[in-house]
Short mmCIF file of N, CA, C and O in Angstrom, two decimals:
data_model
loop_
_atom_site.label_atom_id
_atom_site.label_comp_id
_atom_site.label_asym_id
_atom_site.label_seq_id
_atom_site.Cartn_x
_atom_site.Cartn_y
_atom_site.Cartn_z
N MET A 1 116.36 142.09 91.31
CA MET A 1 117.29 142.65 90.37
C MET A 1 116.50 143.13 89.16
O MET A 1 115.54 142.50 88.76
N PHE A 2 116.94 144.25 88.60
CA PHE A 2 116.34 144.75 87.37
C PHE A 2 117.38 144.75 86.26
O PHE A 2 118.51 145.19 86.45
N TYR A 3 116.98 144.25 85.11
CA TYR A 3 117.81 144.31 83.91
C TYR A 3 117.14 145.28 82.96
O TYR A 3 115.91 145.27 82.81
N VAL A 4 117.94 146.12 82.31
CA VAL A 4 117.43 147.10 81.36
C VAL A 4 118.15 146.90 80.04
O VAL A 4 119.38 146.88 80.00
N PHE A 5 117.36 146.76 78.97
CA PHE A 5 117.91 146.54 77.64
C PHE A 5 117.30 147.55 76.67
O PHE A 5 116.17 147.35 76.22
N PRO A 6 118.01 148.64 76.35
CA PRO A 6 117.52 149.53 75.29
C PRO A 6 117.82 148.87 73.95
O PRO A 6 118.96 148.49 73.67
N ILE A 7 116.80 148.70 73.14
CA ILE A 7 116.95 148.01 71.85
C ILE A 7 116.61 149.01 70.75
O ILE A 7 115.46 149.43 70.59
N THR A 8 117.64 149.43 70.01
CA THR A 8 117.46 150.39 68.93
C THR A 8 117.33 149.64 67.61
O THR A 8 118.17 148.81 67.28
N ILE A 9 116.26 149.96 66.90
CA ILE A 9 115.97 149.29 65.63
C ILE A 9 116.10 150.32 64.51
O ILE A 9 115.43 151.35 64.52
N PRO A 10 116.97 150.06 63.53
CA PRO A 10 117.15 151.01 62.43
C PRO A 10 115.87 151.18 61.62
O PRO A 10 115.01 150.30 61.58
N ALA A 11 115.76 152.33 60.96
CA ALA A 11 114.63 152.57 60.04
C ALA A 11 114.66 151.52 58.95
O ALA A 11 115.71 150.96 58.62
N ASN A 12 113.49 151.24 58.40
CA ASN A 12 113.35 150.29 57.29
C ASN A 12 113.86 148.89 57.63
O ASN A 12 114.50 148.24 56.81
N THR A 13 113.58 148.42 58.83
CA THR A 13 113.92 147.05 59.21
C THR A 13 112.64 146.23 59.12
O THR A 13 111.78 146.33 60.00
N PRO A 14 112.48 145.42 58.06
CA PRO A 14 111.23 144.68 57.89
C PRO A 14 111.16 143.45 58.81
O PRO A 14 112.19 142.99 59.34
N ALA A 15 109.97 142.91 58.96
CA ALA A 15 109.77 141.71 59.78
C ALA A 15 110.55 140.52 59.24
O ALA A 15 110.89 139.61 59.98
N THR A 16 110.87 140.55 57.97
CA THR A 16 111.63 139.45 57.35
C THR A 16 113.13 139.55 57.66
O THR A 16 113.88 138.63 57.34
N ALA A 17 113.56 140.67 58.26
CA ALA A 17 114.98 140.86 58.61
C ALA A 17 115.08 141.45 60.02
O ALA A 17 115.77 142.43 60.27
N LYS A 18 114.38 140.84 60.98
CA LYS A 18 114.33 141.32 62.36
C LYS A 18 115.73 141.44 62.97
O LYS A 18 116.60 140.64 62.67
N THR A 19 115.90 142.45 63.83
CA THR A 19 117.12 142.53 64.61
C THR A 19 116.99 141.54 65.77
O THR A 19 115.89 141.33 66.29
N LYS A 20 118.09 140.94 66.17
CA LYS A 20 118.09 140.00 67.29
C LYS A 20 119.02 140.54 68.36
O LYS A 20 120.17 140.86 68.09
N THR A 21 118.51 140.64 69.58
CA THR A 21 119.30 141.08 70.72
C THR A 21 119.27 139.98 71.77
O THR A 21 118.19 139.54 72.18
N THR A 22 120.44 139.52 72.20
CA THR A 22 120.51 138.51 73.25
C THR A 22 120.44 139.20 74.60
O THR A 22 121.19 140.13 74.87
N LEU A 23 119.51 138.76 75.43
CA LEU A 23 119.28 139.34 76.74
C LEU A 23 119.94 138.43 77.77
O LEU A 23 119.43 137.35 78.08
N LYS A 24 121.10 138.84 78.27
CA LYS A 24 121.86 138.03 79.22
C LYS A 24 121.35 138.29 80.64
O LYS A 24 121.44 139.42 81.13
N LEU A 25 120.85 137.25 81.27
CA LEU A 25 120.33 137.32 82.63
C LEU A 25 121.18 136.42 83.53
O LEU A 25 122.22 135.93 83.11
N THR A 26 120.72 136.22 84.75
CA THR A 26 121.35 135.27 85.66
C THR A 26 120.28 134.29 86.12
O THR A 26 119.10 134.47 85.83
N ALA A 27 120.70 133.29 86.87
CA ALA A 27 119.75 132.32 87.40
C ALA A 27 118.76 133.03 88.32
O ALA A 27 119.13 133.92 89.08
N GLY A 28 117.50 132.65 88.21
CA GLY A 28 116.48 133.24 89.06
C GLY A 28 115.09 133.02 88.50
O GLY A 28 114.87 132.13 87.69
N ARG A 29 114.17 133.86 88.92
CA ARG A 29 112.79 133.78 88.49
C ARG A 29 112.37 135.16 87.98
O ARG A 29 112.45 136.15 88.71
N ILE A 30 111.94 135.21 86.71
CA ILE A 30 111.43 136.46 86.16
C ILE A 30 110.07 136.72 86.79
O ILE A 30 109.18 135.87 86.75
N THR A 31 109.92 137.90 87.40
CA THR A 31 108.67 138.24 88.08
C THR A 31 107.91 139.39 87.43
O THR A 31 106.74 139.61 87.75
N ARG A 32 108.57 140.11 86.52
CA ARG A 32 107.91 141.26 85.88
C ARG A 32 108.64 141.59 84.59
O ARG A 32 109.87 141.51 84.53
N VAL A 33 107.86 141.99 83.58
CA VAL A 33 108.42 142.39 82.29
C VAL A 33 107.77 143.71 81.90
O VAL A 33 106.55 143.88 82.04
N MET A 34 108.59 144.65 81.41
CA MET A 34 108.09 145.95 80.97
C MET A 34 108.71 146.29 79.62
O MET A 34 109.92 146.13 79.44
N LEU A 35 107.89 146.76 78.69
CA LEU A 35 108.37 147.20 77.38
C LEU A 35 107.92 148.64 77.19
O LEU A 35 106.72 148.92 77.14
N GLU A 36 108.88 149.56 77.09
CA GLU A 36 108.56 150.98 76.96
C GLU A 36 108.68 151.40 75.50
O GLU A 36 109.73 151.26 74.88
N PHE A 37 107.56 151.92 74.97
CA PHE A 37 107.50 152.48 73.62
C PHE A 37 107.30 153.99 73.77
O PHE A 37 106.20 154.44 74.07
N PRO A 38 108.37 154.80 73.60
CA PRO A 38 108.21 156.25 73.73
C PRO A 38 107.26 156.82 72.67
O PRO A 38 106.96 156.16 71.67
N ALA A 39 106.82 158.04 72.91
CA ALA A 39 105.99 158.74 71.91
C ALA A 39 106.77 158.82 70.61
O ALA A 39 108.00 158.95 70.60
N GLY A 40 106.07 158.73 69.50
CA GLY A 40 106.72 158.84 68.20
C GLY A 40 106.86 157.51 67.48
O GLY A 40 107.12 157.48 66.28
N HIS A 41 106.69 156.43 68.18
CA HIS A 41 106.78 155.11 67.53
C HIS A 41 105.58 154.86 66.61
O HIS A 41 105.72 154.12 65.63
N VAL A 42 104.46 155.46 66.94
CA VAL A 42 103.19 155.38 66.20
C VAL A 42 102.89 153.98 65.65
O VAL A 42 102.40 153.82 64.54
N GLY A 43 103.20 152.96 66.45
CA GLY A 43 102.88 151.59 66.06
C GLY A 43 103.75 151.02 64.96
O GLY A 43 103.42 149.97 64.40
N LEU A 44 104.87 151.67 64.65
CA LEU A 44 105.72 151.20 63.56
C LEU A 44 106.81 150.24 64.02
O LEU A 44 107.40 149.52 63.21
N THR A 45 107.10 150.22 65.33
CA THR A 45 108.11 149.29 65.84
C THR A 45 107.41 148.11 66.49
O THR A 45 106.35 148.25 67.10
N HIS A 46 108.02 146.95 66.34
CA HIS A 46 107.42 145.70 66.81
C HIS A 46 108.49 144.87 67.51
O HIS A 46 109.67 144.93 67.14
N ILE A 47 108.06 144.05 68.48
CA ILE A 47 109.01 143.22 69.22
C ILE A 47 108.31 141.98 69.76
O ILE A 47 107.12 142.02 70.08
N HIS A 48 109.04 140.88 69.82
CA HIS A 48 108.61 139.71 70.58
C HIS A 48 109.84 139.13 71.25
O HIS A 48 110.96 139.32 70.80
N ILE A 49 109.62 138.43 72.36
CA ILE A 49 110.70 137.88 73.17
C ILE A 49 110.62 136.35 73.14
O ILE A 49 109.54 135.79 73.36
N ASN A 50 111.76 135.74 72.88
CA ASN A 50 111.82 134.28 72.78
C ASN A 50 112.77 133.69 73.80
O ASN A 50 113.68 134.37 74.29
N SER A 51 112.56 132.40 74.06
CA SER A 51 113.53 131.56 74.75
C SER A 51 113.87 130.47 73.75
O SER A 51 113.07 129.56 73.52
N GLY A 52 115.01 130.63 73.08
CA GLY A 52 115.35 129.72 71.98
C GLY A 52 114.35 129.89 70.85
O GLY A 52 114.06 131.00 70.43
N LEU A 53 113.78 128.80 70.39
CA LEU A 53 112.81 128.85 69.29
C LEU A 53 111.39 129.12 69.76
O LEU A 53 110.49 129.33 68.96
N HIS A 54 111.17 129.12 71.08
CA HIS A 54 109.83 129.29 71.65
C HIS A 54 109.56 130.75 71.97
O HIS A 54 110.30 131.39 72.71
N GLN A 55 108.49 131.30 71.40
CA GLN A 55 108.11 132.68 71.70
C GLN A 55 107.41 132.74 73.04
O GLN A 55 106.42 132.05 73.27
N LEU A 56 107.95 133.58 73.95
CA LEU A 56 107.38 133.73 75.29
C LEU A 56 106.39 134.88 75.37
O LEU A 56 105.33 134.76 75.97
N TYR A 57 106.78 136.05 74.83
CA TYR A 57 105.97 137.27 74.97
C TYR A 57 105.85 137.97 73.63
O TYR A 57 106.86 138.29 73.05
N PRO A 58 104.65 138.23 73.14
CA PRO A 58 103.42 137.66 73.66
C PRO A 58 103.36 136.16 73.43
O PRO A 58 104.13 135.62 72.62
N THR A 59 102.48 135.49 74.11
CA THR A 59 102.44 134.04 74.10
C THR A 59 102.09 133.46 72.74
O THR A 59 102.68 132.47 72.31
N ASN A 60 101.14 134.06 72.04
CA ASN A 60 100.75 133.51 70.74
C ASN A 60 101.80 133.87 69.69
O ASN A 60 102.17 135.02 69.52
N PRO A 61 102.33 132.85 68.98
CA PRO A 61 103.49 133.04 68.09
C PRO A 61 103.25 133.92 66.87
O PRO A 61 104.20 134.38 66.27
N ASP A 62 102.02 134.21 66.53
CA ASP A 62 101.76 135.07 65.38
C ASP A 62 101.57 136.54 65.79
O ASP A 62 101.24 137.38 64.97
N ALA A 63 101.83 136.85 67.06
CA ALA A 63 101.61 138.20 67.59
C ALA A 63 102.93 138.86 67.98
O ALA A 63 103.98 138.22 68.05
N ASN A 64 102.85 140.17 68.24
CA ASN A 64 104.01 140.93 68.71
C ASN A 64 103.49 142.14 69.47
O ASN A 64 102.30 142.44 69.43
N PHE A 65 104.38 142.81 70.19
CA PHE A 65 104.03 144.04 70.87
C PHE A 65 104.38 145.22 69.97
O PHE A 65 105.46 145.24 69.36
N SER A 66 103.47 146.19 69.90
CA SER A 66 103.69 147.41 69.14
C SER A 66 102.83 148.49 69.77
O SER A 66 101.67 148.25 70.08
N SER A 67 103.41 149.68 69.96
CA SER A 67 102.65 150.74 70.62
C SER A 67 103.36 152.07 70.41
O SER A 67 104.33 152.15 69.66
N SER A 68 102.87 153.09 71.09
CA SER A 68 103.49 154.41 71.10
C SER A 68 103.07 155.12 72.38
O SER A 68 101.89 155.06 72.76
N ASN A 69 104.02 155.76 73.05
CA ASN A 69 103.75 156.50 74.28
C ASN A 69 103.07 155.61 75.32
O ASN A 69 102.10 156.01 75.95
N GLU A 70 103.60 154.41 75.48
CA GLU A 70 103.01 153.45 76.42
C GLU A 70 104.11 152.52 76.95
O GLU A 70 105.05 152.19 76.24
N THR A 71 103.94 152.10 78.20
CA THR A 71 104.77 151.04 78.75
C THR A 71 103.86 149.85 79.01
O THR A 71 102.90 149.95 79.77
N ILE A 72 104.16 148.76 78.35
CA ILE A 72 103.42 147.51 78.57
C ILE A 72 104.11 146.83 79.74
O ILE A 72 105.32 146.59 79.72
N ASP A 73 103.36 146.54 80.79
CA ASP A 73 103.92 146.07 82.06
C ASP A 73 103.08 144.90 82.54
O ASP A 73 101.86 145.02 82.67
N PHE A 74 103.71 143.75 82.78
CA PHE A 74 102.94 142.60 83.26
C PHE A 74 103.76 141.75 84.21
O PHE A 74 104.99 141.69 84.14
N ALA A 75 103.05 141.09 85.12
CA ALA A 75 103.66 140.18 86.07
C ALA A 75 103.98 138.86 85.36
O ALA A 75 103.31 138.48 84.40
N GLU A 76 105.00 138.19 85.84
CA GLU A 76 105.43 136.91 85.27
C GLU A 76 105.90 136.02 86.40
O GLU A 76 106.17 136.49 87.51
N ASP A 77 105.99 134.74 86.13
CA ASP A 77 106.50 133.78 87.09
C ASP A 77 107.22 132.70 86.29
O ASP A 77 106.72 131.59 86.13
N LEU A 78 108.39 133.04 85.77
CA LEU A 78 109.14 132.16 84.89
C LEU A 78 110.49 131.84 85.50
O LEU A 78 111.31 132.73 85.74
N SER A 79 110.73 130.56 85.74
CA SER A 79 112.00 130.12 86.31
C SER A 79 113.09 130.14 85.25
O SER A 79 112.90 129.65 84.14
N MET A 80 114.22 130.73 85.59
CA MET A 80 115.41 130.74 84.74
C MET A 80 116.50 130.02 85.53
O MET A 80 117.41 130.64 86.06
N ASP A 81 116.37 128.69 85.64
CA ASP A 81 117.32 127.95 86.46
C ASP A 81 118.15 126.95 85.66
O ASP A 81 118.86 126.14 86.24
N ILE A 82 118.09 127.03 84.34
CA ILE A 82 118.90 126.18 83.48
C ILE A 82 119.73 127.09 82.57
O ILE A 82 119.16 127.91 81.86
N PRO A 83 121.06 126.97 82.59
CA PRO A 83 121.89 127.82 81.73
C PRO A 83 121.50 127.65 80.27
O PRO A 83 120.98 126.61 79.90
N PRO A 84 121.67 128.66 79.45
CA PRO A 84 122.58 129.79 79.58
C PRO A 84 121.95 131.06 80.17
O PRO A 84 122.56 132.11 80.15
N PHE A 85 120.73 131.05 80.69
CA PHE A 85 120.08 132.21 81.30
C PHE A 85 119.96 133.38 80.33
O PHE A 85 120.24 134.53 80.68
N THR A 86 119.55 133.10 79.10
CA THR A 86 119.38 134.16 78.10
C THR A 86 118.01 134.05 77.45
O THR A 86 117.41 132.98 77.37
N LEU A 87 117.53 135.20 77.01
CA LEU A 87 116.35 135.30 76.16
C LEU A 87 116.78 136.04 74.90
O LEU A 87 117.88 136.62 74.86
N GLN A 88 115.92 136.07 73.90
CA GLN A 88 116.23 136.78 72.67
C GLN A 88 115.07 137.72 72.34
O GLN A 88 113.90 137.33 72.41
N ALA A 89 115.42 138.97 72.01
CA ALA A 89 114.42 139.94 71.58
C ALA A 89 114.55 140.10 70.07
O ALA A 89 115.65 140.35 69.56
N TYR A 90 113.44 139.94 69.37
CA TYR A 90 113.39 140.12 67.92
C TYR A 90 112.54 141.35 67.64
O TYR A 90 111.39 141.42 68.08
N ALA A 91 113.11 142.31 66.93
CA ALA A 91 112.41 143.57 66.71
C ALA A 91 112.55 144.03 65.26
O ALA A 91 113.52 143.69 64.59
N TRP A 92 111.56 144.80 64.82
CA TRP A 92 111.64 145.40 63.49
C TRP A 92 110.95 146.75 63.53
O TRP A 92 110.22 147.08 64.44
N ASN A 93 111.24 147.57 62.52
CA ASN A 93 110.81 148.96 62.50
C ASN A 93 110.38 149.32 61.08
O ASN A 93 111.20 149.35 60.17
N LEU A 94 109.11 149.60 60.90
CA LEU A 94 108.58 149.91 59.58
C LEU A 94 108.66 151.40 59.24
O LEU A 94 108.26 151.79 58.13
N ASP A 95 109.20 152.21 60.15
CA ASP A 95 109.38 153.64 59.87
C ASP A 95 110.45 153.79 58.79
O ASP A 95 111.54 153.25 58.91
N ASP A 96 110.13 154.53 57.74
CA ASP A 96 111.09 154.67 56.62
C ASP A 96 112.10 155.78 56.85
O ASP A 96 113.01 155.96 56.03
N THR A 97 111.99 156.49 57.97
CA THR A 97 112.87 157.63 58.21
C THR A 97 113.70 157.52 59.49
O THR A 97 114.89 157.83 59.48
N TYR A 98 113.07 157.10 60.58
CA TYR A 98 113.73 157.18 61.89
C TYR A 98 113.97 155.81 62.52
O TYR A 98 113.12 154.92 62.43
N GLU A 99 115.12 155.69 63.19
CA GLU A 99 115.33 154.54 64.05
C GLU A 99 114.51 154.77 65.32
O GLU A 99 114.20 155.92 65.66
N HIS A 100 114.16 153.72 66.02
CA HIS A 100 113.41 153.84 67.26
C HIS A 100 114.01 152.90 68.30
O HIS A 100 114.57 151.86 67.96
N THR A 101 113.87 153.28 69.57
CA THR A 101 114.39 152.47 70.66
C THR A 101 113.24 152.03 71.56
O THR A 101 112.45 152.85 72.03
N ILE A 102 113.17 150.73 71.78
CA ILE A 102 112.24 150.14 72.74
C ILE A 102 113.10 149.77 73.95
O ILE A 102 114.16 149.15 73.80
N THR A 103 112.67 150.17 75.15
CA THR A 103 113.41 149.81 76.35
C THR A 103 112.70 148.65 77.04
O THR A 103 111.54 148.77 77.42
N LEU A 104 113.40 147.55 77.16
CA LEU A 104 112.88 146.35 77.80
C LEU A 104 113.46 146.27 79.21
O LEU A 104 114.68 146.39 79.38
N ARG A 105 112.60 146.08 80.19
CA ARG A 105 113.04 145.93 81.58
C ARG A 105 112.54 144.60 82.10
O ARG A 105 111.37 144.26 81.91
N ILE A 106 113.41 143.87 82.76
CA ILE A 106 113.05 142.57 83.32
C ILE A 106 113.42 142.56 84.80
O ILE A 106 114.57 142.83 85.17
N GLU A 107 112.44 142.26 85.64
CA GLU A 107 112.69 142.09 87.07
C GLU A 107 112.92 140.61 87.32
O GLU A 107 112.12 139.76 86.91
N LEU A 108 114.02 140.30 87.99
CA LEU A 108 114.39 138.91 88.23
C LEU A 108 114.71 138.72 89.70
O LEU A 108 115.51 139.48 90.26
N GLU A 109 114.05 137.75 90.31
CA GLU A 109 114.32 137.42 91.72
C GLU A 109 115.42 136.37 91.72
O GLU A 109 115.34 135.37 91.00
N SER A 110 116.45 136.57 92.50
CA SER A 110 117.57 135.63 92.51
C SER A 110 117.12 134.27 93.04
O SER A 110 116.13 134.16 93.77
N LEU A 111 117.84 133.23 92.65
CA LEU A 111 117.50 131.89 93.12
C LEU A 111 117.64 131.75 94.63
O LEU A 111 117.00 130.90 95.23
N LYS A 112 118.44 132.59 95.23
CA LYS A 112 118.58 132.54 96.68
C LYS A 112 117.24 132.88 97.34
O LYS A 112 116.91 132.36 98.38
N ALA A 113 116.48 133.77 96.68
CA ALA A 113 115.20 134.19 97.24
C ALA A 113 114.04 133.32 96.75
O ALA A 113 112.97 133.34 97.33
N SER A 114 114.24 132.59 95.67
CA SER A 114 113.17 131.73 95.16
C SER A 114 113.69 130.31 95.00
O SER A 114 114.88 130.09 94.83
N ARG A 115 112.80 129.36 95.06
CA ARG A 115 113.20 127.98 94.91
C ARG A 115 113.40 127.66 93.43
O ARG A 115 112.66 128.12 92.58
N SER A 116 114.37 126.82 93.14
CA SER A 116 114.60 126.39 91.77
C SER A 116 113.53 125.38 91.38
O SER A 116 112.82 124.84 92.23
N LEU A 117 113.41 125.13 90.10
CA LEU A 117 112.46 124.15 89.60
C LEU A 117 112.72 122.79 90.25
O LEU A 117 111.79 122.10 90.66
N ALA A 118 113.98 122.41 90.36
CA ALA A 118 114.32 121.12 90.98
C ALA A 118 113.83 121.07 92.43
O ALA A 118 113.31 120.04 92.88
N GLU A 119 113.98 122.16 93.16
CA GLU A 119 113.52 122.20 94.55
C GLU A 119 111.99 122.12 94.62
O GLU A 119 111.44 121.47 95.51
N GLU A 120 111.31 122.78 93.68
CA GLU A 120 109.85 122.73 93.66
C GLU A 120 109.36 121.31 93.39
O GLU A 120 108.42 120.83 94.04
N VAL A 121 109.98 120.62 92.45
CA VAL A 121 109.61 119.24 92.13
C VAL A 121 109.87 118.35 93.33
O VAL A 121 109.04 117.52 93.70
N ALA A 122 111.04 118.50 93.96
CA ALA A 122 111.38 117.69 95.13
C ALA A 122 110.36 117.90 96.25
O ALA A 122 109.95 116.95 96.92
N ALA A 123 109.92 119.15 96.44
CA ALA A 123 108.94 119.43 97.49
C ALA A 123 107.61 118.75 97.19
O ALA A 123 106.93 118.25 98.09
N LEU A 124 107.23 118.69 95.92
CA LEU A 124 105.99 118.03 95.55
C LEU A 124 106.06 116.52 95.72
O LEU A 124 105.06 115.86 96.00
N LEU A 125 107.23 115.98 95.55
CA LEU A 125 107.40 114.53 95.64
C LEU A 125 107.67 114.03 97.05
O LEU A 125 107.65 112.84 97.31
N MET A 126 107.91 114.95 97.99
CA MET A 126 108.19 114.58 99.37
C MET A 126 106.98 113.88 99.97
O MET A 126 105.86 114.35 99.82
N PRO A 127 107.19 112.74 100.64
CA PRO A 127 106.04 112.06 101.26
C PRO A 127 105.48 112.89 102.40
O PRO A 127 106.21 113.61 103.08
N LEU A 128 104.20 112.81 102.60
CA LEU A 128 103.56 113.51 103.70
C LEU A 128 103.99 112.89 105.02
O LEU A 128 104.18 111.68 105.12
N GLU A 129 104.17 113.73 106.03
CA GLU A 129 104.53 113.20 107.33
C GLU A 129 103.37 112.39 107.88
O GLU A 129 102.21 112.74 107.70
N GLU A 130 103.71 111.30 108.51
CA GLU A 130 102.67 110.45 109.09
C GLU A 130 102.08 111.15 110.31
O GLU A 130 102.79 111.71 111.13
N VAL A 131 100.77 111.11 110.38
CA VAL A 131 100.08 111.70 111.52
C VAL A 131 99.98 110.63 112.59
O VAL A 131 99.52 109.51 112.34
N PRO A 132 100.40 110.95 113.83
CA PRO A 132 100.33 109.93 114.91
C PRO A 132 98.88 109.53 115.17
O PRO A 132 97.97 110.34 115.09
N ALA A 133 98.69 108.26 115.43
CA ALA A 133 97.35 107.73 115.73
C ALA A 133 96.92 108.20 117.11
O ALA A 133 97.70 108.31 118.02
N GLY A 134 95.62 108.42 117.21
CA GLY A 134 95.07 108.65 118.53
C GLY A 134 94.76 110.01 118.81
O GLY A 134 94.45 110.73 119.51
#
């Protein structure tokens, strides 16, 4: 499944007053994340993605994504098996004239196709089958 979130950030939105967009997903495993910065952003728009208070992307909490005429695309392996199945995008725009839109795309494999965290833990804890002697 692919989720697409166009996030428009008004001009003159400082980092101290970031816009917050709730990204509603479903249960599953995030396998890919893409952030599209069209031409014209010239590094003035910024974004980071959180799960609650924890910043996920980029991983280091003092960083953010910012670009122009580029799609940042990376593989992921993040289980989303505990409700509410949401992430939060925090964005700001230092352009004093124009609003800008960053398009966030998330590829999510349904839980039917991937094992839940509970299933993975159970599989690790399963005793090994006894090998017959002889």
